[in-house]
Short mmCIF file of C-alpha atoms in Angstrom, two decimals:
data_model
loop_
_atom_site.label_atom_id
_atom_site.label_comp_id
_atom_site.label_asym_id
_atom_site.label_seq_id
_atom_site.Cartn_x
_atom_site.Cartn_y
_atom_site.Cartn_z
CA MET A 25 0.00 0.00 0.00
CA SER A 26 2.79 2.34 0.80
CA MET A 27 4.43 1.44 -2.53
CA MET A 28 1.34 2.48 -4.43
CA THR A 29 1.20 5.70 -2.46
CA ARG A 30 4.79 6.45 -3.41
CA ASN A 31 4.23 5.73 -7.11
CA THR A 32 1.24 8.03 -7.42
CA PRO A 33 3.16 11.24 -6.65
CA ASP A 34 5.93 10.15 -8.99
CA THR A 35 3.44 9.60 -11.75
CA SER A 36 1.85 12.97 -11.04
CA VAL A 37 5.17 14.66 -11.12
CA THR A 38 6.07 12.95 -14.39
CA PHE A 39 2.72 13.96 -15.88
CA SER A 40 3.20 17.51 -14.73
CA LEU A 41 6.65 17.66 -16.24
CA ALA A 42 5.32 16.28 -19.51
CA GLU A 43 2.55 18.85 -19.50
CA LEU A 44 5.02 21.56 -18.77
CA ALA A 45 7.24 20.31 -21.58
CA LYS A 46 4.27 20.34 -23.93
CA LEU A 47 3.33 23.82 -22.80
CA GLU A 48 6.93 24.96 -23.28
CA GLU A 49 7.01 23.42 -26.75
CA GLU A 50 3.72 25.10 -27.56
CA ARG A 51 5.06 28.41 -26.29
CA VAL A 52 8.25 27.99 -28.29
CA ARG A 53 6.22 27.02 -31.34
CA GLN A 54 3.97 30.05 -30.90
CA GLU A 55 7.01 32.25 -30.54
CA HIS A 56 8.47 30.79 -33.72
CA LEU A 57 5.15 31.33 -35.47
CA GLN A 58 4.97 34.89 -34.20
CA ARG A 59 8.53 35.57 -35.28
CA ALA A 60 7.82 33.94 -38.66
CA ARG A 61 4.67 36.06 -39.03
CA ALA A 62 6.63 39.13 -37.98
CA ARG A 63 9.35 38.34 -40.52
CA GLU A 64 6.72 37.68 -43.19
CA GLN A 65 4.91 40.90 -42.30
CA GLU A 66 8.20 42.80 -42.39
CA ALA A 67 9.13 41.23 -45.72
CA ARG A 68 5.67 42.02 -47.09
CA GLU A 69 5.98 45.60 -45.90
CA GLN A 70 9.43 45.83 -47.44
CA ARG A 71 8.11 44.43 -50.71
CA GLU A 72 5.21 46.85 -50.67
CA ALA A 73 7.55 49.73 -49.85
CA GLU A 74 9.87 48.64 -52.67
CA ALA A 75 6.91 48.35 -55.03
CA ARG A 76 5.71 51.81 -53.99
CA ARG A 77 9.22 53.17 -54.45
CA ARG A 78 9.51 51.61 -57.90
CA ALA A 79 6.06 52.84 -58.85
CA ALA A 80 6.97 56.33 -57.67
CA GLU A 81 10.23 56.19 -59.64
CA ALA A 82 8.39 54.90 -62.72
CA ALA A 83 5.78 57.63 -62.37
CA ARG A 84 8.50 60.23 -61.89
CA ALA A 85 10.41 58.89 -64.92
CA ALA A 86 7.21 58.85 -66.97
CA ALA A 87 6.44 62.40 -65.88
CA GLU A 88 9.97 63.50 -66.73
CA GLU A 89 9.77 61.74 -70.13
CA GLU A 90 6.39 63.30 -70.81
CA ALA A 91 7.71 66.73 -69.80
CA ARG A 92 10.79 66.22 -72.00
CA ALA A 93 8.64 65.10 -74.94
CA ARG A 94 6.34 68.06 -74.37
CA ARG A 95 9.32 70.43 -74.26
CA GLU A 96 10.75 68.91 -77.44
CA GLN A 97 7.37 69.13 -79.14
CA GLU A 98 6.95 72.73 -78.04
CA GLN A 99 10.49 73.49 -79.20
CA ALA A 100 9.85 71.79 -82.56
CA GLU A 101 6.56 73.68 -82.93
CA ALA A 102 8.31 76.93 -82.02
CA GLU A 103 11.06 76.22 -84.57
CA ALA A 104 8.44 75.31 -87.19
CA ARG A 105 6.53 78.52 -86.46
CA ALA A 106 9.74 80.52 -86.60
CA GLY A 107 10.69 78.86 -89.91
CA ALA A 108 7.21 79.47 -91.28
CA ARG A 109 7.37 83.10 -90.17
CA ALA A 110 10.81 83.46 -91.75
CA ARG A 111 9.64 81.88 -95.01
CA ALA A 112 6.51 84.03 -94.96
CA ALA A 113 8.63 87.11 -94.34
CA LEU A 114 10.93 86.18 -97.23
CA GLU A 115 7.96 85.52 -99.49
CA VAL A 116 6.34 88.82 -98.48
CA ALA A 117 9.65 90.62 -99.07
CA ARG A 118 10.00 88.94 -102.47
CA ILE A 119 6.43 89.81 -103.45
CA GLU A 120 6.90 93.38 -102.24
CA ALA A 121 10.18 93.68 -104.16
CA GLU A 122 8.59 92.31 -107.33
CA ALA A 123 5.56 94.57 -106.90
CA LYS A 124 7.84 97.54 -106.28
CA ALA A 125 9.93 96.71 -109.35
CA ARG A 126 6.80 96.32 -111.50
CA LEU A 127 5.40 99.56 -110.09
CA GLU A 128 8.64 101.41 -110.78
CA ALA A 129 8.78 99.99 -114.30
CA ASP A 130 5.15 100.94 -114.93
CA ASN A 131 5.75 104.42 -113.50
CA ALA A 132 8.83 104.83 -115.67
CA ALA A 133 6.89 103.69 -118.76
CA ARG A 134 4.00 106.02 -117.95
CA ALA A 135 6.42 108.88 -117.27
CA HIS A 136 8.08 108.27 -120.63
CA GLU A 137 4.75 108.10 -122.42
CA LEU A 138 3.61 111.26 -120.63
CA ALA A 139 6.83 113.05 -121.60
CA VAL A 140 6.34 111.98 -125.22
CA VAL A 141 2.73 113.16 -125.18
CA ARG A 142 3.74 116.45 -123.57
CA ALA A 143 6.51 116.98 -126.13
CA ARG A 144 4.10 116.31 -128.97
CA ALA A 145 1.45 118.57 -127.45
CA GLU A 146 4.05 121.28 -126.91
CA GLY A 147 5.14 120.95 -130.54
CA ARG A 148 1.58 121.16 -131.78
CA ARG A 149 0.89 124.09 -129.46
CA ARG A 150 3.94 125.93 -130.70
CA GLY A 151 2.91 125.29 -134.30
CA LEU A 152 -0.56 126.59 -133.62
CA VAL A 153 0.83 129.63 -131.82
CA HIS A 154 3.14 130.33 -134.70
CA ALA A 155 0.31 129.88 -137.18
CA LEU A 156 -1.99 132.11 -135.17
CA ALA A 157 0.76 134.70 -134.82
CA ALA A 158 1.33 134.58 -138.53
CA ALA A 159 -2.40 134.82 -139.15
CA LEU A 160 -2.65 137.75 -136.77
CA GLY A 161 0.27 139.47 -138.45
CA LEU A 162 -1.21 138.93 -141.84
CA ALA A 163 -4.59 140.13 -140.64
CA LEU A 164 -3.05 143.22 -139.19
CA CYS A 165 -1.21 143.77 -142.42
CA GLY A 166 -4.52 143.32 -144.18
CA GLY A 167 -5.27 140.98 -146.97
CA ALA A 168 -7.71 138.17 -147.30
CA ALA A 169 -5.19 136.08 -149.21
CA ALA A 170 -2.79 136.05 -146.25
CA ALA A 171 -5.59 135.03 -143.85
CA TYR A 172 -6.58 132.22 -146.18
CA GLY A 173 -2.99 130.97 -146.30
CA VAL A 174 -2.77 130.94 -142.51
CA ALA A 175 -6.02 129.01 -142.28
CA GLN A 176 -4.67 126.50 -144.74
CA ARG A 177 -1.50 126.18 -142.68
CA VAL A 178 -3.51 125.52 -139.48
CA ALA A 179 -5.62 122.94 -141.30
CA GLY A 180 -2.43 121.29 -142.56
CA LEU A 181 -0.98 121.09 -139.03
CA GLN A 182 -4.18 119.53 -137.74
CA GLU A 183 -4.11 116.98 -140.53
CA GLU A 184 -0.51 116.14 -139.73
CA ALA A 185 -1.44 115.61 -136.08
CA ARG A 186 -4.30 113.33 -137.10
CA GLN A 187 -2.01 111.38 -139.42
CA LEU A 188 0.53 111.07 -136.59
CA ARG A 189 -2.13 109.63 -134.28
CA ASP A 190 -3.27 107.23 -136.98
CA ALA A 191 0.32 106.13 -137.61
CA GLN A 192 0.85 105.50 -133.90
CA ALA A 193 -2.35 103.44 -133.72
CA ALA A 194 -1.32 101.48 -136.81
CA MET A 195 2.14 100.92 -135.35
CA ALA A 196 0.63 99.62 -132.09
CA GLU A 197 -1.69 97.35 -134.06
CA GLU A 198 1.22 96.04 -136.13
CA ARG A 199 3.20 95.44 -132.95
CA GLU A 200 0.34 93.42 -131.46
CA SER A 201 -0.07 91.51 -134.72
CA ALA A 202 3.66 90.76 -134.80
CA ARG A 203 3.56 89.48 -131.20
CA ALA A 204 0.55 87.34 -132.01
CA ALA A 205 2.38 85.93 -135.05
CA VAL A 206 5.45 85.22 -132.91
CA LEU A 207 3.28 83.48 -130.31
CA ALA A 208 1.63 81.37 -133.00
CA ALA A 209 5.03 80.37 -134.39
CA LEU A 210 6.27 79.49 -130.90
CA ASP A 211 3.12 77.44 -130.28
CA ARG A 212 3.70 75.49 -133.50
CA ARG A 213 7.31 74.89 -132.52
CA HIS A 214 6.19 73.81 -129.03
CA ALA A 215 3.71 71.35 -130.49
CA ALA A 216 6.37 69.96 -132.84
CA LEU A 217 8.83 69.50 -129.95
CA ARG A 218 6.21 67.76 -127.82
CA GLY A 219 5.49 65.41 -130.70
CA ARG A 220 9.09 64.18 -130.95
CA PRO A 221 9.58 60.55 -129.85
CA LEU A 222 11.80 61.28 -126.81
CA ALA A 223 9.77 64.22 -125.49
CA ARG A 224 8.53 62.14 -122.55
CA ASP A 225 12.13 61.67 -121.37
CA ALA A 226 12.78 65.45 -121.22
CA GLU A 227 10.35 65.97 -118.36
CA GLU A 228 12.10 68.93 -116.70
CA ALA A 229 12.67 70.94 -119.88
CA ARG A 230 9.14 70.14 -121.06
CA ALA A 231 7.66 71.32 -117.74
CA THR A 232 9.66 74.56 -117.97
CA ALA A 233 8.34 75.19 -121.47
CA GLU A 234 4.77 74.48 -120.32
CA ALA A 235 5.15 76.93 -117.42
CA ALA A 236 6.54 79.62 -119.72
CA ARG A 237 3.62 79.08 -122.13
CA ASN A 238 1.02 79.22 -119.35
CA ALA A 239 2.49 82.53 -118.16
CA LEU A 240 1.62 84.13 -121.52
CA ASP A 241 -1.67 85.91 -122.09
CA PRO A 242 -2.81 85.06 -125.65
CA ARG A 243 -4.82 88.29 -125.86
CA ALA A 244 -1.86 90.55 -124.99
CA PRO A 245 1.44 88.64 -125.20
CA ASP A 246 4.27 90.38 -123.38
CA HIS A 247 7.66 90.76 -125.10
CA ASP A 248 9.68 89.52 -122.10
CA ARG A 249 7.46 86.47 -121.62
CA LEU A 250 7.60 85.68 -125.31
CA ARG A 251 11.38 85.74 -125.06
CA ALA A 252 11.26 83.51 -121.95
CA PHE A 253 9.00 81.08 -123.84
CA GLY A 254 11.42 81.05 -126.77
CA ASP A 255 14.38 80.42 -124.45
CA ALA A 256 12.50 77.54 -122.81
CA LEU A 257 11.79 76.03 -126.24
CA ASP A 258 15.48 76.38 -127.15
CA ALA A 259 16.40 74.48 -123.97
CA LEU A 260 13.79 71.81 -124.71
CA GLU A 261 15.04 71.39 -128.28
CA ALA A 262 18.65 71.13 -127.08
CA ARG A 263 17.64 68.49 -124.56
CA LEU A 264 15.72 66.49 -127.19
CA ASP A 265 18.65 66.74 -129.61
CA ALA A 266 20.97 65.42 -126.91
CA LEU A 267 18.61 62.55 -126.06
CA GLU A 268 18.27 61.61 -129.73
CA ARG A 269 22.03 61.77 -130.16
CA ILE A 270 22.49 59.51 -127.12
CA ALA A 271 19.91 57.10 -128.55
CA ALA A 272 21.77 56.97 -131.88
CA LEU A 273 25.06 56.39 -130.07
CA ASP A 274 23.43 53.67 -127.98
CA GLN A 275 22.27 51.92 -131.15
CA ARG A 276 25.77 52.11 -132.59
CA HIS A 277 27.15 50.87 -129.26
CA ALA A 278 24.79 47.90 -129.34
CA ASP A 279 25.94 46.98 -132.87
CA LEU A 280 29.61 47.25 -131.91
CA ALA A 281 29.01 45.25 -128.72
CA ALA A 282 27.39 42.51 -130.79
CA TRP A 283 30.37 42.55 -133.13
CA ALA A 284 32.76 42.31 -130.17
CA ALA A 285 30.78 39.40 -128.74
CA GLU A 286 30.82 37.67 -132.12
CA GLY A 287 34.59 38.07 -132.29
CA ARG A 288 35.07 36.84 -128.69
CA ARG A 289 36.49 40.23 -127.69
CA PRO A 290 34.14 41.60 -125.01
CA GLU A 291 37.01 43.32 -123.19
CA ALA A 292 37.36 45.76 -126.10
CA ALA A 293 33.94 47.26 -125.32
CA ALA A 294 34.74 48.13 -121.67
CA ALA A 295 35.79 51.72 -122.39
CA ALA A 296 32.69 52.27 -124.54
CA ARG A 297 30.45 51.00 -121.73
CA ILE A 298 32.06 53.44 -119.28
CA ALA A 299 31.70 56.34 -121.75
CA ALA A 300 28.05 55.39 -122.35
CA ALA A 301 27.30 55.42 -118.62
CA ARG A 302 28.96 58.81 -118.22
CA ALA A 303 27.09 60.27 -121.19
CA ARG A 304 23.73 59.09 -119.83
CA ALA A 305 24.56 60.49 -116.40
CA ALA A 306 25.74 63.84 -117.79
CA GLY A 307 22.63 64.26 -119.95
CA ALA A 308 23.11 67.00 -122.54
CA ASP A 309 26.79 67.67 -121.75
CA GLU A 310 28.59 68.08 -125.06
CA GLY A 311 31.91 66.88 -123.68
CA ALA A 312 30.42 63.61 -122.43
CA LEU A 313 28.70 63.02 -125.78
CA ARG A 314 31.94 63.61 -127.68
CA ALA A 315 33.77 61.27 -125.33
CA TYR A 316 31.09 58.62 -125.93
CA GLU A 317 31.34 59.05 -129.70
CA GLY A 318 35.14 58.92 -129.55
CA ALA A 319 35.02 55.73 -127.47
CA LEU A 320 32.76 54.11 -130.06
CA THR A 321 35.08 55.18 -132.86
CA ARG A 322 38.07 53.67 -131.05
CA LEU A 323 36.08 50.49 -130.39
CA ARG A 324 35.25 50.18 -134.09
CA GLU A 325 38.91 50.68 -135.04
CA ALA A 326 39.98 48.10 -132.47
CA LEU A 327 37.46 45.58 -133.73
CA ALA A 328 38.49 46.23 -137.35
CA ARG A 329 42.08 45.24 -136.55
CA PRO A 330 42.92 41.54 -136.49
CA ALA A 331 42.81 39.99 -133.03
CA ALA A 332 46.09 39.07 -131.32
CA PRO A 333 47.25 35.48 -132.00
CA GLY A 334 46.05 33.04 -129.39
CA PRO A 335 44.13 29.80 -128.94
CA ALA A 336 41.32 29.56 -131.43
CA ALA A 337 37.89 30.05 -129.90
CA PRO A 338 35.29 27.35 -130.69
CA GLY A 339 32.38 28.34 -132.82
CA PRO A 340 31.38 28.74 -136.46
CA GLN A 341 33.59 30.95 -138.55
CA PRO A 342 32.09 33.47 -141.03
CA GLN A 343 32.34 32.36 -144.64
CA GLY A 344 33.02 34.44 -147.74
CA ARG A 345 34.10 37.75 -146.20
CA PRO A 346 34.17 40.48 -148.91
CA SER A 347 37.25 42.65 -149.00
CA GLY A 348 37.17 46.37 -149.65
CA PRO A 349 39.27 49.50 -149.49
CA ALA A 350 38.66 50.12 -145.77
CA CYS A 351 36.25 47.51 -144.35
CA THR A 352 37.91 44.24 -143.35
CA ASN A 353 35.17 42.69 -141.23
CA PRO A 354 31.62 42.13 -142.52
CA GLY A 355 30.32 42.44 -138.97
CA ASP A 356 31.39 46.10 -138.80
CA PRO A 357 28.14 48.14 -138.41
CA MET A 358 29.81 51.06 -140.15
CA CYS A 359 30.57 48.99 -143.26
CA GLY A 360 28.10 49.27 -146.14
CA LEU A 361 26.79 46.58 -148.47
CA ASP A 362 29.31 47.59 -151.16
CA GLY A 363 32.26 46.97 -148.81
CA ARG A 364 33.01 50.65 -148.28
CA PRO A 365 32.75 52.63 -145.01
CA LEU A 366 29.46 54.43 -144.47
#
């Protein structure tokens, strides 16, 4: 009985210790959980703070970029407005200068015409004064015959003035007719130039001629604009002549290139190809055209000479070549059917 009594307190103590150990473990576990939650909360707060910081930096960068773009746009708009104002000022200055020049020219022309009219009126007035003075002198001297002569003289002066006015009107009419005839001749020449085969390739010169023609008033053609139209047609004709000359040289080049290919001598046409490219690039440059023509002439002379001895090239050989005074190769495009140079 005493043994059982002793074991009961031991068991109670052991149970209490176990409970205490469990409680301690629970406390430790709770502390770990609390610390883990605290660390997690702190990490979450740090992440949120970092996210807020990054968002603030992104917003600040976006605002700065937007402000920079706005400043650049405003600067570009200001520069565009300044450029437009400068161009408008230049255009206004040009228009004012042209208007001033036209006004000065018109004033000078009117002043000249007025001076001419005044001089003529003064001459007529002096003639009438002289006639009247003579008539008065004759009247004072008495004599109907003298008065009649003075009257005839006055009538003659008036007739001369009328004839002078008629001559001036006829001269003005002839001048207008001559300008109309010149315009008609220029129009016919313009139509003929536009009808040439290579007119579509001379776009710039053709457009200049069209602009010069559109600037003319058919009812009252101006002398300066007629001359500008004629100059534009001269430039168009020169351009068409150059294009046609290049086309003829290109045809000759093609024939000589075919001859060189037939003779297995393509290297001989290299200089002609370079000259052709330069002539097409230079357009109507006379020097380039002469160089092109000279290169073709040298190519023809080179092809007319016998080729240097070497291994025979395979291929059919031409049969029955006719000999002549100057042509030695029937493939020469400058050799005629009679064996003589063209």
